PDB file of C-alpha atoms in Angstrom:
ATOM      1  CA  UNK A   1      -0.101   0.035   0.046  1.00 35.00           C
ATOM      2  CA  UNK A   2       1.214   3.446  -0.899  1.00 41.00           C
ATOM      3  CA  UNK A   3       2.417   5.465   1.926  1.00 40.00           C
ATOM      4  CA  UNK A   4       0.399   8.617   2.522  1.00 41.00           C
ATOM      5  CA  UNK A   5       1.726  12.096   3.065  1.00 41.00           C
ATOM      6  CA  UNK A   6       1.743  13.378   6.610  1.00 38.00           C
ATOM      7  CA  UNK A   7       0.454  16.750   5.458  1.00 49.00           C
ATOM      8  CA  UNK A   8      -2.578  16.808   3.264  1.00 66.00           C
ATOM      9  CA  UNK A   9      -1.679  19.475   0.657  1.00 84.00           C
ATOM     10  CA  UNK A  10      -4.531  20.801  -1.322  1.00 86.00           C
ATOM     11  CA  UNK A  11      -4.062  21.063  -5.142  1.00 92.00           C
ATOM     12  CA  UNK A  12      -6.353  22.938  -7.488  1.00 94.00           C
ATOM     13  CA  UNK A  13      -6.400  21.225 -11.076  1.00 95.00           C
ATOM     14  CA  UNK A  14      -7.324  23.558 -13.970  1.00 95.00           C
ATOM     15  CA  UNK A  15      -7.902  21.282 -16.952  1.00 94.00           C
ATOM     16  CA  UNK A  16     -10.754  21.502 -19.562  1.00 92.00           C
ATOM     17  CA  UNK A  17     -10.042  17.922 -20.855  1.00 92.00           C
ATOM     18  CA  UNK A  18     -11.971  15.658 -18.425  1.00 92.00           C
ATOM     19  CA  UNK A  19      -9.990  12.622 -19.135  1.00 92.00           C
ATOM     20  CA  UNK A  20      -6.639  14.477 -18.219  1.00 92.00           C
ATOM     21  CA  UNK A  21      -8.376  16.016 -15.308  1.00 93.00           C
ATOM     22  CA  UNK A  22      -9.557  12.676 -14.060  1.00 92.00           C
ATOM     23  CA  UNK A  23      -6.077  11.217 -14.528  1.00 92.00           C
ATOM     24  CA  UNK A  24      -4.377  13.995 -12.518  1.00 93.00           C
ATOM     25  CA  UNK A  25      -7.041  13.795  -9.787  1.00 92.00           C
ATOM     26  CA  UNK A  26      -6.829  10.029  -9.352  1.00 92.00           C
ATOM     27  CA  UNK A  27      -3.000  10.058  -9.425  1.00 92.00           C
ATOM     28  CA  UNK A  28      -2.498  12.951  -6.978  1.00 92.00           C
ATOM     29  CA  UNK A  29      -5.173  11.586  -4.512  1.00 90.00           C
ATOM     30  CA  UNK A  30      -3.556   8.082  -4.692  1.00 90.00           C
ATOM     31  CA  UNK A  31      -0.384   9.963  -3.453  1.00 88.00           C
ATOM     32  CA  UNK A  32      -2.134  11.597  -0.528  1.00 87.00           C
ATOM     33  CA  UNK A  33      -3.138  14.933  -1.830  1.00 89.00           C
ATOM     34  CA  UNK A  34      -6.531  16.521  -1.688  1.00 88.00           C
ATOM     35  CA  UNK A  35      -7.750  17.910  -5.011  1.00 90.00           C
ATOM     36  CA  UNK A  36     -10.312  20.101  -6.646  1.00 90.00           C
ATOM     37  CA  UNK A  37     -10.961  20.449 -10.371  1.00 92.00           C
ATOM     38  CA  UNK A  38     -11.912  23.369 -12.363  1.00 92.00           C
ATOM     39  CA  UNK A  39     -12.673  23.080 -16.112  1.00 93.00           C
ATOM     40  CA  UNK A  40     -12.297  26.732 -17.130  1.00 93.00           C
ATOM     41  CA  UNK A  41     -10.241  29.719 -15.936  1.00 92.00           C
ATOM     42  CA  UNK A  42     -13.039  31.702 -14.435  1.00 93.00           C
ATOM     43  CA  UNK A  43     -14.240  28.707 -12.399  1.00 92.00           C
ATOM     44  CA  UNK A  44     -10.647  28.159 -11.257  1.00 92.00           C
ATOM     45  CA  UNK A  45     -10.266  31.718  -9.958  1.00 91.00           C
ATOM     46  CA  UNK A  46     -13.550  31.535  -8.088  1.00 89.00           C
ATOM     47  CA  UNK A  47     -12.429  28.171  -6.487  1.00 88.00           C
ATOM     48  CA  UNK A  48      -9.032  29.555  -5.668  1.00 89.00           C
ATOM     49  CA  UNK A  49     -10.539  32.614  -3.916  1.00 85.00           C
ATOM     50  CA  UNK A  50     -12.837  30.577  -1.960  1.00 79.00           C
ATOM     51  CA  UNK A  51     -10.207  27.912  -0.715  1.00 78.00           C
ATOM     52  CA  UNK A  52      -6.871  27.443   0.568  1.00 81.00           C
ATOM     53  CA  UNK A  53      -4.461  25.553  -2.005  1.00 87.00           C
ATOM     54  CA  UNK A  54      -0.794  24.927  -1.783  1.00 89.00           C
ATOM     55  CA  UNK A  55      -0.387  24.270  -5.450  1.00 92.00           C
ATOM     56  CA  UNK A  56      -2.276  25.044  -8.661  1.00 95.00           C
ATOM     57  CA  UNK A  57      -1.690  22.882 -11.760  1.00 95.00           C
ATOM     58  CA  UNK A  58      -3.038  24.478 -14.754  1.00 94.00           C
ATOM     59  CA  UNK A  59      -3.345  24.128 -18.487  1.00 93.00           C
ATOM     60  CA  UNK A  60      -2.774  27.155 -20.715  1.00 92.00           C
ATOM     61  CA  UNK A  61      -5.562  26.914 -23.226  1.00 91.00           C
ATOM     62  CA  UNK A  62      -8.770  27.088 -21.234  1.00 93.00           C
ATOM     63  CA  UNK A  63     -12.207  28.333 -21.828  1.00 94.00           C
ATOM     64  CA  UNK A  64     -13.199  31.876 -20.570  1.00 93.00           C
ATOM     65  CA  UNK A  65      -9.809  32.739 -19.165  1.00 93.00           C
ATOM     66  CA  UNK A  66      -6.382  31.251 -20.333  1.00 94.00           C
ATOM     67  CA  UNK A  67      -3.837  29.860 -17.909  1.00 92.00           C
ATOM     68  CA  UNK A  68      -1.438  32.716 -18.271  1.00 92.00           C
ATOM     69  CA  UNK A  69      -4.190  35.337 -17.206  1.00 93.00           C
ATOM     70  CA  UNK A  70      -5.323  32.938 -14.605  1.00 94.00           C
ATOM     71  CA  UNK A  71      -1.760  32.755 -13.173  1.00 92.00           C
ATOM     72  CA  UNK A  72      -1.573  36.658 -13.058  1.00 91.00           C
ATOM     73  CA  UNK A  73      -4.761  36.947 -11.263  1.00 91.00           C
ATOM     74  CA  UNK A  74      -3.693  34.491  -8.732  1.00 90.00           C
ATOM     75  CA  UNK A  75      -0.301  36.336  -8.190  1.00 89.00           C
ATOM     76  CA  UNK A  76      -2.173  39.553  -7.692  1.00 85.00           C
ATOM     77  CA  UNK A  77      -4.004  38.072  -4.669  1.00 83.00           C
ATOM     78  CA  UNK A  78      -0.685  37.845  -2.940  1.00 77.00           C
ATOM     79  CA  UNK A  79      -1.070  34.323  -1.603  1.00 78.00           C
ATOM     80  CA  UNK A  80       1.894  31.973  -1.080  1.00 80.00           C
ATOM     81  CA  UNK A  81       0.730  29.385  -3.582  1.00 88.00           C
ATOM     82  CA  UNK A  82       2.966  27.392  -6.070  1.00 90.00           C
ATOM     83  CA  UNK A  83       1.821  27.268  -9.751  1.00 92.00           C
ATOM     84  CA  UNK A  84       2.684  24.547 -12.187  1.00 92.00           C
ATOM     85  CA  UNK A  85       1.761  25.021 -15.813  1.00 90.00           C
ATOM     86  CA  UNK A  86       1.034  21.686 -17.497  1.00 89.00           C
ATOM     87  CA  UNK A  87       0.384  22.297 -21.269  1.00 86.00           C
ATOM     88  CA  UNK A  88       1.071  21.178 -24.846  1.00 87.00           C
ATOM     89  CA  UNK A  89       2.505  24.590 -25.578  1.00 84.00           C
ATOM     90  CA  UNK A  90       6.262  23.894 -25.274  1.00 78.00           C
ATOM     91  CA  UNK A  91       8.267  26.582 -27.132  1.00 84.00           C
ATOM     92  CA  UNK A  92      10.770  28.628 -25.301  1.00 82.00           C
ATOM     93  CA  UNK A  93       8.547  31.785 -25.732  1.00 83.00           C
ATOM     94  CA  UNK A  94       5.545  29.868 -24.255  1.00 83.00           C
ATOM     95  CA  UNK A  95       7.694  28.879 -21.218  1.00 85.00           C
ATOM     96  CA  UNK A  96       8.984  32.426 -20.725  1.00 85.00           C
ATOM     97  CA  UNK A  97       5.329  33.841 -20.946  1.00 86.00           C
ATOM     98  CA  UNK A  98       4.403  31.305 -18.296  1.00 86.00           C
ATOM     99  CA  UNK A  99       7.106  32.255 -16.036  1.00 87.00           C
ATOM    100  CA  UNK A 100       6.496  35.977 -16.561  1.00 86.00           C
ATOM    101  CA  UNK A 101       2.869  35.341 -15.572  1.00 87.00           C
ATOM    102  CA  UNK A 102       4.155  34.059 -12.370  1.00 88.00           C
ATOM    103  CA  UNK A 103       4.375  30.357 -12.814  1.00 90.00           C
ATOM    104  CA  UNK A 104       6.822  28.474 -10.639  1.00 89.00           C
ATOM    105  CA  UNK A 105       7.362  25.548 -12.966  1.00 89.00           C
ATOM    106  CA  UNK A 106       6.353  24.411 -16.411  1.00 88.00           C
ATOM    107  CA  UNK A 107       5.831  20.969 -17.838  1.00 88.00           C
ATOM    108  CA  UNK A 108       4.911  19.970 -21.394  1.00 88.00           C
ATOM    109  CA  UNK A 109       2.297  17.325 -22.350  1.00 87.00           C
ATOM    110  CA  UNK A 110       2.456  14.459 -22.850  1.00 86.00           C
ATOM    111  CA  UNK A 111       4.256  14.055 -19.359  1.00 85.00           C
ATOM    112  CA  UNK A 112       5.633  11.239 -17.200  1.00 88.00           C
ATOM    113  CA  UNK A 113       3.479  11.074 -14.081  1.00 90.00           C
ATOM    114  CA  UNK A 114       6.595  10.115 -12.025  1.00 91.00           C
ATOM    115  CA  UNK A 115       8.309  13.355 -13.116  1.00 91.00           C
ATOM    116  CA  UNK A 116       5.094  15.361 -12.378  1.00 90.00           C
ATOM    117  CA  UNK A 117       4.913  13.879  -8.839  1.00 92.00           C
ATOM    118  CA  UNK A 118       8.540  14.717  -8.287  1.00 91.00           C
ATOM    119  CA  UNK A 119       7.870  18.412  -9.310  1.00 90.00           C
ATOM    120  CA  UNK A 120       4.663  18.441  -7.091  1.00 92.00           C
ATOM    121  CA  UNK A 121       6.678  17.360  -4.072  1.00 89.00           C
ATOM    122  CA  UNK A 122       9.275  20.149  -4.640  1.00 87.00           C
ATOM    123  CA  UNK A 123       6.605  22.762  -5.092  1.00 88.00           C
ATOM    124  CA  UNK A 124       4.520  21.797  -2.105  1.00 86.00           C
ATOM    125  CA  UNK A 125       7.519  21.601   0.124  1.00 81.00           C
ATOM    126  CA  UNK A 126       8.716  25.016  -0.884  1.00 74.00           C
ATOM    127  CA  UNK A 127       5.467  26.503   0.575  1.00 67.00           C
ATOM    128  CA  UNK A 128       6.405  25.334   4.031  1.00 61.00           C
ATOM    129  CA  UNK A 129       9.770  26.789   3.937  1.00 59.00           C
ATOM    130  CA  UNK A 130      10.634  30.172   5.549  1.00 41.00           C
ATOM    131  CA  UNK A 131      10.773  33.115   3.285  1.00 54.00           C
ATOM    132  CA  UNK A 132      14.102  34.312   2.014  1.00 49.00           C
ATOM    133  CA  UNK A 133      15.871  37.391   3.587  1.00 48.00           C
ATOM    134  CA  UNK A 134      14.710  40.623   2.296  1.00 53.00           C
ATOM    135  CA  UNK A 135      16.875  41.642  -0.687  1.00 54.00           C
ATOM    136  CA  UNK A 136      19.065  44.879  -0.734  1.00 63.00           C
ATOM    137  CA  UNK A 137      17.071  47.858  -1.680  1.00 79.00           C
ATOM    138  CA  UNK A 138      19.812  49.115  -4.054  1.00 86.00           C
ATOM    139  CA  UNK A 139      22.056  47.117  -6.324  1.00 88.00           C
ATOM    140  CA  UNK A 140      24.760  48.545  -8.482  1.00 89.00           C
ATOM    141  CA  UNK A 141      27.333  47.304 -11.078  1.00 89.00           C
ATOM    142  CA  UNK A 142      29.245  49.674 -13.267  1.00 90.00           C
ATOM    143  CA  UNK A 143      26.546  52.133 -14.600  1.00 93.00           C
ATOM    144  CA  UNK A 144      23.839  49.602 -14.053  1.00 95.00           C
ATOM    145  CA  UNK A 145      21.619  50.301 -10.962  1.00 93.00           C
ATOM    146  CA  UNK A 146      18.638  48.379  -9.602  1.00 93.00           C
ATOM    147  CA  UNK A 147      16.172  49.836  -7.068  1.00 91.00           C
ATOM    148  CA  UNK A 148      14.632  46.641  -5.730  1.00 87.00           C
ATOM    149  CA  UNK A 149      11.968  48.541  -3.725  1.00 84.00           C
ATOM    150  CA  UNK A 150      10.524  50.172  -6.899  1.00 87.00           C
ATOM    151  CA  UNK A 151      11.791  47.308  -9.174  1.00 89.00           C
ATOM    152  CA  UNK A 152      13.388  50.030 -11.264  1.00 93.00           C
ATOM    153  CA  UNK A 153      16.497  49.245 -13.631  1.00 95.00           C
ATOM    154  CA  UNK A 154      18.680  52.021 -15.146  1.00 94.00           C
ATOM    155  CA  UNK A 155      21.827  52.245 -17.066  1.00 94.00           C
ATOM    156  CA  UNK A 156      23.128  55.654 -16.343  1.00 91.00           C
ATOM    157  CA  UNK A 157      19.993  57.920 -16.550  1.00 91.00           C
ATOM    158  CA  UNK A 158      18.139  55.542 -18.940  1.00 94.00           C
ATOM    159  CA  UNK A 159      15.179  53.570 -17.531  1.00 95.00           C
ATOM    160  CA  UNK A 160      15.002  50.113 -18.747  1.00 95.00           C
ATOM    161  CA  UNK A 161      11.712  48.154 -18.831  1.00 93.00           C
ATOM    162  CA  UNK A 162      11.947  44.486 -18.012  1.00 91.00           C
ATOM    163  CA  UNK A 163       9.468  41.547 -17.648  1.00 88.00           C
ATOM    164  CA  UNK A 164       9.326  39.991 -14.194  1.00 85.00           C
ATOM    165  CA  UNK A 165      11.559  37.126 -15.244  1.00 84.00           C
ATOM    166  CA  UNK A 166      14.110  39.404 -17.023  1.00 89.00           C
ATOM    167  CA  UNK A 167      14.176  41.484 -13.883  1.00 90.00           C
ATOM    168  CA  UNK A 168      14.787  38.474 -11.567  1.00 88.00           C
ATOM    169  CA  UNK A 169      17.481  37.204 -13.820  1.00 92.00           C
ATOM    170  CA  UNK A 170      19.257  40.521 -13.975  1.00 94.00           C
ATOM    171  CA  UNK A 171      19.006  40.745 -10.055  1.00 91.00           C
ATOM    172  CA  UNK A 172      20.656  37.284  -9.833  1.00 90.00           C
ATOM    173  CA  UNK A 173      23.382  38.253 -12.324  1.00 93.00           C
ATOM    174  CA  UNK A 174      24.218  41.500 -10.426  1.00 91.00           C
ATOM    175  CA  UNK A 175      24.289  39.677  -7.022  1.00 87.00           C
ATOM    176  CA  UNK A 176      26.680  37.294  -8.582  1.00 86.00           C
ATOM    177  CA  UNK A 177      28.752  39.746 -10.663  1.00 86.00           C
ATOM    178  CA  UNK A 178      32.109  38.790 -11.939  1.00 85.00           C
ATOM    179  CA  UNK A 179      31.228  35.012 -11.487  1.00 86.00           C
ATOM    180  CA  UNK A 180      30.076  32.578 -14.233  1.00 86.00           C
ATOM    181  CA  UNK A 181      26.744  31.142 -13.446  1.00 88.00           C
ATOM    182  CA  UNK A 182      25.520  28.028 -15.184  1.00 87.00           C
ATOM    183  CA  UNK A 183      22.203  27.473 -16.988  1.00 86.00           C
ATOM    184  CA  UNK A 184      21.314  24.905 -14.284  1.00 84.00           C
ATOM    185  CA  UNK A 185      22.105  27.393 -11.505  1.00 84.00           C
ATOM    186  CA  UNK A 186      19.858  29.977 -13.221  1.00 87.00           C
ATOM    187  CA  UNK A 187      17.076  27.330 -13.570  1.00 83.00           C
ATOM    188  CA  UNK A 188      17.321  26.630  -9.800  1.00 79.00           C
ATOM    189  CA  UNK A 189      17.808  30.132  -8.481  1.00 79.00           C
ATOM    190  CA  UNK A 190      15.671  32.135 -10.908  1.00 81.00           C
ATOM    191  CA  UNK A 191      13.169  29.812 -12.254  1.00 73.00           C
ATOM    192  CA  UNK A 192      13.093  27.652  -9.163  1.00 69.00           C
ATOM    193  CA  UNK A 193      13.047  24.397 -10.877  1.00 65.00           C
ATOM    194  CA  UNK A 194      15.407  21.411 -10.557  1.00 58.00           C
ATOM    195  CA  UNK A 195      14.535  19.925 -13.849  1.00 56.00           C
ATOM    196  CA  UNK A 196      15.628  20.062 -17.351  1.00 55.00           C
ATOM    197  CA  UNK A 197      13.118  22.113 -19.252  1.00 52.00           C
ATOM    198  CA  UNK A 198      13.939  20.499 -22.611  1.00 52.00           C
ATOM    199  CA  UNK A 199      14.296  23.829 -24.409  1.00 55.00           C
ATOM    200  CA  UNK A 200      16.759  26.804 -24.536  1.00 81.00           C
ATOM    201  CA  UNK A 201      14.411  29.130 -22.880  1.00 78.00           C
ATOM    202  CA  UNK A 202      17.140  30.298 -20.547  1.00 85.00           C
ATOM    203  CA  UNK A 203      19.398  31.389 -23.477  1.00 87.00           C
ATOM    204  CA  UNK A 204      16.294  33.043 -24.983  1.00 88.00           C
ATOM    205  CA  UNK A 205      15.664  35.023 -21.906  1.00 89.00           C
ATOM    206  CA  UNK A 206      19.290  36.078 -21.600  1.00 92.00           C
ATOM    207  CA  UNK A 207      19.289  37.210 -25.200  1.00 92.00           C
ATOM    208  CA  UNK A 208      16.067  39.265 -24.437  1.00 92.00           C
ATOM    209  CA  UNK A 209      17.699  40.770 -21.463  1.00 94.00           C
ATOM    210  CA  UNK A 210      20.966  41.457 -23.256  1.00 94.00           C
ATOM    211  CA  UNK A 211      19.091  43.424 -25.962  1.00 94.00           C
ATOM    212  CA  UNK A 212      17.501  45.613 -23.216  1.00 95.00           C
ATOM    213  CA  UNK A 213      20.548  46.083 -21.011  1.00 95.00           C
ATOM    214  CA  UNK A 214      23.458  46.098 -23.501  1.00 95.00           C
ATOM    215  CA  UNK A 215      22.375  46.855 -27.082  1.00 92.00           C
ATOM    216  CA  UNK A 216      22.322  50.668 -26.968  1.00 90.00           C
ATOM    217  CA  UNK A 217      25.304  50.994 -24.746  1.00 93.00           C
ATOM    218  CA  UNK A 218      29.051  50.841 -25.740  1.00 93.00           C
ATOM    219  CA  UNK A 219      30.064  48.525 -22.744  1.00 93.00           C
ATOM    220  CA  UNK A 220      28.383  45.094 -22.978  1.00 94.00           C
ATOM    221  CA  UNK A 221      27.982  43.673 -19.385  1.00 95.00           C
ATOM    222  CA  UNK A 222      26.243  40.375 -20.060  1.00 95.00           C
ATOM    223  CA  UNK A 223      28.787  37.847 -21.570  1.00 93.00           C
ATOM    224  CA  UNK A 224      28.464  34.331 -22.634  1.00 92.00           C
ATOM    225  CA  UNK A 225      30.834  31.659 -21.598  1.00 87.00           C
ATOM    226  CA  UNK A 226      30.249  28.846 -24.218  1.00 85.00           C
ATOM    227  CA  UNK A 227      29.423  25.539 -22.775  1.00 80.00           C
ATOM    228  CA  UNK A 228      29.422  26.945 -19.254  1.00 83.00           C
ATOM    229  CA  UNK A 229      26.997  29.756 -18.757  1.00 88.00           C
ATOM    230  CA  UNK A 230      26.897  33.599 -18.335  1.00 92.00           C
ATOM    231  CA  UNK A 231      28.656  36.395 -16.353  1.00 91.00           C
ATOM    232  CA  UNK A 232      28.135  39.909 -15.610  1.00 92.00           C
ATOM    233  CA  UNK A 233      31.307  41.700 -16.156  1.00 88.00           C
ATOM    234  CA  UNK A 234      33.023  44.798 -17.783  1.00 86.00           C
TER     235      UNK A 234
END
């Protein structure tokens, strides 16, 4: 008999295909989780507001409200809930959009249920952990400055607009300036995932960030170390 979890975490499944929703519900409950199913985005948001969930597993293509918009709405509520996007949309741009919307992890269908369970355990465990120490309110490297209270980024006097994940990536690079950080380290520290995403979405995000931070300036700060990772250096 499968050993039950000591803590009954509650998971909201958002999936409009009943067969997939039933599969997820049965598998998660067999592993000791409590579940609720929503078949469209609006229904999911109503259930989320009315309940207490440690994890949301959501498709992207949904009736009434897509998964990206649902993710944004959930994040605006300010609750400590992990979000796993589970979808057939698997390009690097799709994943970046999901992470920018506030997702903690992203899996592409078809999926291996054992891998899904491993990710679910990581995400639900994270909720019980203490929050990280508050970041510094001001970060500086060369002429690049970050006001973390206002989430404002400037090079010299030029204000630079970044997506949430671009901002988090840049903060991590500045905090680790003059040190090469690997793609896996970025995945773990910025994307909060310990799994291979299967695409080059980290390289894509770095390229987007580089265009905004470096393209119009004579000194290029974000450098690539082929086969190793990236470094913020002059």
